[in-house]
PDB file of C-alpha atoms in Angstrom:
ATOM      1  CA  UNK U   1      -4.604 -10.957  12.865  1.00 45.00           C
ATOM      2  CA  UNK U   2      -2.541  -7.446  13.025  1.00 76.00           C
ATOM      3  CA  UNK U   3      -2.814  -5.232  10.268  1.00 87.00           C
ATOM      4  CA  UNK U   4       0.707  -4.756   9.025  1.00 89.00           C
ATOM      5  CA  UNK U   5       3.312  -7.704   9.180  1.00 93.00           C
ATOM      6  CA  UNK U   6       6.425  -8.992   7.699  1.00 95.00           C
ATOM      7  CA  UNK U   7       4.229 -11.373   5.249  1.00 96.00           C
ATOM      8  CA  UNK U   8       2.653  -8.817   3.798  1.00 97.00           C
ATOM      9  CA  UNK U   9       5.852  -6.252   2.826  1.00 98.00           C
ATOM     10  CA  UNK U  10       7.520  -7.076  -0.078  1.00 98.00           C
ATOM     11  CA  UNK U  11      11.010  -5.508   0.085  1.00 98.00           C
ATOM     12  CA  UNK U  12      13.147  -4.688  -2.997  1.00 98.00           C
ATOM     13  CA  UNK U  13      10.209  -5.613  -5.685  1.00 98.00           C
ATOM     14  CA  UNK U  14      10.954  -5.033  -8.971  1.00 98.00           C
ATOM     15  CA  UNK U  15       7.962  -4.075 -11.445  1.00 98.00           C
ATOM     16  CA  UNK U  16       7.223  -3.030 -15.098  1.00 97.00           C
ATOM     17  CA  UNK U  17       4.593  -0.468 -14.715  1.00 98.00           C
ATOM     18  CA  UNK U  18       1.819   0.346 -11.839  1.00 97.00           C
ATOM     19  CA  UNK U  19      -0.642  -1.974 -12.604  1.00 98.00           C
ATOM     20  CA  UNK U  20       2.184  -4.708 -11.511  1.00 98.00           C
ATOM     21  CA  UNK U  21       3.020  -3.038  -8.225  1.00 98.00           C
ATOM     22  CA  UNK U  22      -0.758  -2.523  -7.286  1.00 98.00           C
ATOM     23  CA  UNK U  23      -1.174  -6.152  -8.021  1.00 98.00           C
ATOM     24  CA  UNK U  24       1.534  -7.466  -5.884  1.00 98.00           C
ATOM     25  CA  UNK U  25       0.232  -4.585  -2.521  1.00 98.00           C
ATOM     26  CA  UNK U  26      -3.451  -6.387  -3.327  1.00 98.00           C
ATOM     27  CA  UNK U  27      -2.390 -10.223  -3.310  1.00 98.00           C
ATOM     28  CA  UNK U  28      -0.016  -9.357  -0.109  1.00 98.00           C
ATOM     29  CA  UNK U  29      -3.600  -8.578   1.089  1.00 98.00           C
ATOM     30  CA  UNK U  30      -5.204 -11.477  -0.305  1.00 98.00           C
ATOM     31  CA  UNK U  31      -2.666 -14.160   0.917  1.00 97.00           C
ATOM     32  CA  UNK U  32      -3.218 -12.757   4.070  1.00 96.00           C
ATOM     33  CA  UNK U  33      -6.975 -13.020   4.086  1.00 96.00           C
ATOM     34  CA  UNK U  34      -7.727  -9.412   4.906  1.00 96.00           C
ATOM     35  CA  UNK U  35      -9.400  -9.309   1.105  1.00 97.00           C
ATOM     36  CA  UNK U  36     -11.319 -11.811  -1.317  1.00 98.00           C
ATOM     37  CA  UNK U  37      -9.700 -11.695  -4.641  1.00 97.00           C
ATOM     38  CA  UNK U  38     -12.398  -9.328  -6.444  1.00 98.00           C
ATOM     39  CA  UNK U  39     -10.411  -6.503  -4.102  1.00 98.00           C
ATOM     40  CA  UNK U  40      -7.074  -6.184  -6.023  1.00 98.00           C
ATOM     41  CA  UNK U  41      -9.951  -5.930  -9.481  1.00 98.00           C
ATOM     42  CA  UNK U  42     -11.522  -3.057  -7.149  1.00 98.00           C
ATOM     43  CA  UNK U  43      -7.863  -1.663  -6.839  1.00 98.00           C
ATOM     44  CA  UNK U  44      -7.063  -1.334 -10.090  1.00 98.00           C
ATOM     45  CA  UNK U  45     -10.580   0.150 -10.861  1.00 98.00           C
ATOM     46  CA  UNK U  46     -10.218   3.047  -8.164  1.00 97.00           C
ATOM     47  CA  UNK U  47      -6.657   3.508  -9.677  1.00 97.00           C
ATOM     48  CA  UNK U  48      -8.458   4.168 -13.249  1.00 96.00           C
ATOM     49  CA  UNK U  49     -10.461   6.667 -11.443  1.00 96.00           C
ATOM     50  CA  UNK U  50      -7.784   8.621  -9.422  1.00 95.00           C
ATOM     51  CA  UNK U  51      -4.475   7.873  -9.071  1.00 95.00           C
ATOM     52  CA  UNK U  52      -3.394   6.961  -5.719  1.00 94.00           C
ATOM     53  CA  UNK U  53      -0.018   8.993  -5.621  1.00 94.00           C
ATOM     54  CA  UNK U  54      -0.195  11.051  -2.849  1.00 93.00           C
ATOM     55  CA  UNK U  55       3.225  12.536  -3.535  1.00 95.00           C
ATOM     56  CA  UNK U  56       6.838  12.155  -1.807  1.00 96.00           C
ATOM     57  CA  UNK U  57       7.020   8.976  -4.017  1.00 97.00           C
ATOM     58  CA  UNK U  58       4.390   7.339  -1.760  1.00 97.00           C
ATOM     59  CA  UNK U  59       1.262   5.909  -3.510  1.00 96.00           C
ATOM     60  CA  UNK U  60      -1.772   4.217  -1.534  1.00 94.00           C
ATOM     61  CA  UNK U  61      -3.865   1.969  -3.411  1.00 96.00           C
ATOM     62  CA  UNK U  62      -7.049   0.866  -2.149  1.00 95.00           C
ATOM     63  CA  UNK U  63     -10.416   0.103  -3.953  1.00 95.00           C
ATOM     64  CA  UNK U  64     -13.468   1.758  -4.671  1.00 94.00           C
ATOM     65  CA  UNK U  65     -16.265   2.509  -2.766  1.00 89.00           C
ATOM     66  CA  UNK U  66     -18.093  -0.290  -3.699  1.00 94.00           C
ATOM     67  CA  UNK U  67     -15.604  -2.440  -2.929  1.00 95.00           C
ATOM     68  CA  UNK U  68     -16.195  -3.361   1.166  1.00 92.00           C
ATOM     69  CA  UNK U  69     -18.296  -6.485   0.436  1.00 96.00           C
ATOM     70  CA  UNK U  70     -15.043  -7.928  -0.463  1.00 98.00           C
ATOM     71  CA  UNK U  71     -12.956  -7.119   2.847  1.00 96.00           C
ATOM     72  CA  UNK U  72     -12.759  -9.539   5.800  1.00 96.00           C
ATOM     73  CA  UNK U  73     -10.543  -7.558   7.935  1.00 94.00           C
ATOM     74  CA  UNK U  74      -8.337  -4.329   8.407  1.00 93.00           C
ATOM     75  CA  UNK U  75      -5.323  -4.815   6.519  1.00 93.00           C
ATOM     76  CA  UNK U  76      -1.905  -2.855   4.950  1.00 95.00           C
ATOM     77  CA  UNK U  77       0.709  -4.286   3.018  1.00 97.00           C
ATOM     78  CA  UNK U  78       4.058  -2.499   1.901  1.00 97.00           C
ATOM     79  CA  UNK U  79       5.608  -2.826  -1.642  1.00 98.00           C
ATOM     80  CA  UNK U  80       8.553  -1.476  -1.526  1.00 98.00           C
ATOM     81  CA  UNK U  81      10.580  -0.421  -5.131  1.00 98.00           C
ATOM     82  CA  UNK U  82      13.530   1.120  -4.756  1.00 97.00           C
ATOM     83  CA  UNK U  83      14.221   1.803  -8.392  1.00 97.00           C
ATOM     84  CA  UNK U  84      10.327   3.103  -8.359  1.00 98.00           C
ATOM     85  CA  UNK U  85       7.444   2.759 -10.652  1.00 98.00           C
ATOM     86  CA  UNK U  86       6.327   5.169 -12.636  1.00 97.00           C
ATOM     87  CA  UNK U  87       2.929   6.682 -11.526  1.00 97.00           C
ATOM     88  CA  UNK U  88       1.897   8.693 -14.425  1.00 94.00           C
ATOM     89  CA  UNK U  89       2.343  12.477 -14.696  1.00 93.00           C
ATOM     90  CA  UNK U  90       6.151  12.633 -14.035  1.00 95.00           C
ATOM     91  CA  UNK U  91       5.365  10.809 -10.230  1.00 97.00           C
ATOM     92  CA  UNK U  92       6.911   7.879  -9.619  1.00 98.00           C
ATOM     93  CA  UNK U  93       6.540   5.439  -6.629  1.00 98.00           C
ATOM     94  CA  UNK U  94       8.963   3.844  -4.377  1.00 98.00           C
ATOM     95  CA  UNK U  95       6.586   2.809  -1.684  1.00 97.00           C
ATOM     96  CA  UNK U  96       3.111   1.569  -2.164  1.00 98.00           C
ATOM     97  CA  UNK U  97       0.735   1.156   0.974  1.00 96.00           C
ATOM     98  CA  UNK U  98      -1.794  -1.592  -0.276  1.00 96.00           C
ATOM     99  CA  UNK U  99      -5.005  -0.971   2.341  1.00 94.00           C
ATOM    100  CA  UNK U 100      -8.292  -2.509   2.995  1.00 94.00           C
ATOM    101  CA  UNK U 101     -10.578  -1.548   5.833  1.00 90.00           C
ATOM    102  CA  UNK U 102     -13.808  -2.244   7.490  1.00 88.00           C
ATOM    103  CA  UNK U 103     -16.034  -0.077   8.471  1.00 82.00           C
ATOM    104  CA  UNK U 104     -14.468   3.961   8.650  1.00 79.00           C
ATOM    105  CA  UNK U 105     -10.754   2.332   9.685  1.00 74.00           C
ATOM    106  CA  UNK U 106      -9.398   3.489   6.338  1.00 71.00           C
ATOM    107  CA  UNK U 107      -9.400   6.743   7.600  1.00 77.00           C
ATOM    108  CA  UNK U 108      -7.348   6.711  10.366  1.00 79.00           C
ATOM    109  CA  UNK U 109      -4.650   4.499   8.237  1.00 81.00           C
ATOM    110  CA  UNK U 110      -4.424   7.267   5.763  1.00 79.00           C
ATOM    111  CA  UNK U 111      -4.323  10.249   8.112  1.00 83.00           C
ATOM    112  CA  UNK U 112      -1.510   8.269   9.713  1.00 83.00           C
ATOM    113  CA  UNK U 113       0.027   7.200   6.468  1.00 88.00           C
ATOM    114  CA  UNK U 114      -0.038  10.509   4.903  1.00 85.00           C
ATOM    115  CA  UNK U 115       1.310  12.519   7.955  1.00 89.00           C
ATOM    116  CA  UNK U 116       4.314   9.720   7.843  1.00 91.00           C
ATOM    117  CA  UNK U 117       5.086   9.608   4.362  1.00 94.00           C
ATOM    118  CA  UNK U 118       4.813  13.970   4.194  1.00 94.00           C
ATOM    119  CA  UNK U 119       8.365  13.492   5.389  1.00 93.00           C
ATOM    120  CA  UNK U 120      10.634  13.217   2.550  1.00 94.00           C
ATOM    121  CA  UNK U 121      13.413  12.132   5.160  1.00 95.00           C
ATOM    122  CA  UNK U 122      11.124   9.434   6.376  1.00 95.00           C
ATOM    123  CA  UNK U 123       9.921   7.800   2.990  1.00 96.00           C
ATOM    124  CA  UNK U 124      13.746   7.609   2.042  1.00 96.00           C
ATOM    125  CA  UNK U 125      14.328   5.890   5.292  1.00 96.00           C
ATOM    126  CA  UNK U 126      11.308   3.588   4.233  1.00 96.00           C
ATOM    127  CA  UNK U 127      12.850   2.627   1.014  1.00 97.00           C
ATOM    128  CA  UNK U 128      16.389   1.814   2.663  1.00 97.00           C
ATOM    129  CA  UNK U 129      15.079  -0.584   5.017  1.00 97.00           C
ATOM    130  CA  UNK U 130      16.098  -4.539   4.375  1.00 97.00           C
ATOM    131  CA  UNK U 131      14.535  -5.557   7.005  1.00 96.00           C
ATOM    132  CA  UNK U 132      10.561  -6.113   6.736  1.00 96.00           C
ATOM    133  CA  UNK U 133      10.533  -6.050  10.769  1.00 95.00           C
ATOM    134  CA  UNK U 134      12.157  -3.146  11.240  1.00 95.00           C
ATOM    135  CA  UNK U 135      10.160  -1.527   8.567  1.00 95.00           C
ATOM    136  CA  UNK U 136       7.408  -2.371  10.560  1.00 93.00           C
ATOM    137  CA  UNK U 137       8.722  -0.475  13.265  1.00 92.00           C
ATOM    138  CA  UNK U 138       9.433   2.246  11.951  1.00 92.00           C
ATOM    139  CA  UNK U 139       6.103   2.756  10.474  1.00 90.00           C
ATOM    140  CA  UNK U 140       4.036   1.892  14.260  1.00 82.00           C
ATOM    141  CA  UNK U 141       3.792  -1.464  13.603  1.00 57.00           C
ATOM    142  CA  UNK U 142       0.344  -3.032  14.362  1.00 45.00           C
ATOM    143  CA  UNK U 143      -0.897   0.873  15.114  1.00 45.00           C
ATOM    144  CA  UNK U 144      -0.148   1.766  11.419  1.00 42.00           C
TER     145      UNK U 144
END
């Protein structure tokens, strides 16, 4: 099972608020069996905490640190909003990166992800794309 693929982006998603769009990156992950269904709960808890914006209209929701019993496998998904969501305090979100990882793997997805989406030029490109392969692609694929 690779960690990103076209079944779990969602291009062109339309939400009402946050909580929405973190629910549709955590069932991409659940549909895909990386995550039981307890995860997208532990999602919405971490986003409680801290919010997951990381800036450049990028947010990266993942759960809490209590949440690993509840992960089968290394897993991203994409939610991609073009008309954004807003993220509280004046951020909003075009792109969400829904992750789950086993063991310490989360932290190479979100050096990667965060040195990709520090590129305002990039995330832009990332939000343009109707294509979920080539979005893919552009990101590094199964490397991601």
């Amino acid at each position: 099972m690779t960690m990103l693929s076209a079944e779990k982006v969602l291009l062109n998603a339309k939400v009402k608020d946050k909580r929405e769009a973190i629910e549709l990156a955590g069932q991409l992950l659940v549909k895909s069996d990386h995550v039981s269904a307890e995860y997208v709960a532990k999602m919405h808890e971490r986003e409680e905490e801290l919010s997951t914006w990381i800036g450049n209209g990028v947010a990266i929701p993942h759960g809490t640190a209590d949440s690993k019993a509840y992960i089968h496998s290394t897993g991203i998904s994409v939610v991609q909003i073009p008309d954004g969501v807003d993220f509280g305090n004046g951020n909003t979100a075009y792109l969400l990166f829904g992750i789950a990882a086993k063991g310490d793997d989360h932290l190479n997805i979100l050096a990667r992800l965060a040195l990709l989406c520090s590129d305002e030029e990039s995330v832009k490109k990332m939000v343009a794309f109707n294509n979920a392969d080539a979005l893919i692609s552009f990101i590094g694929g199964d490397e991601a």
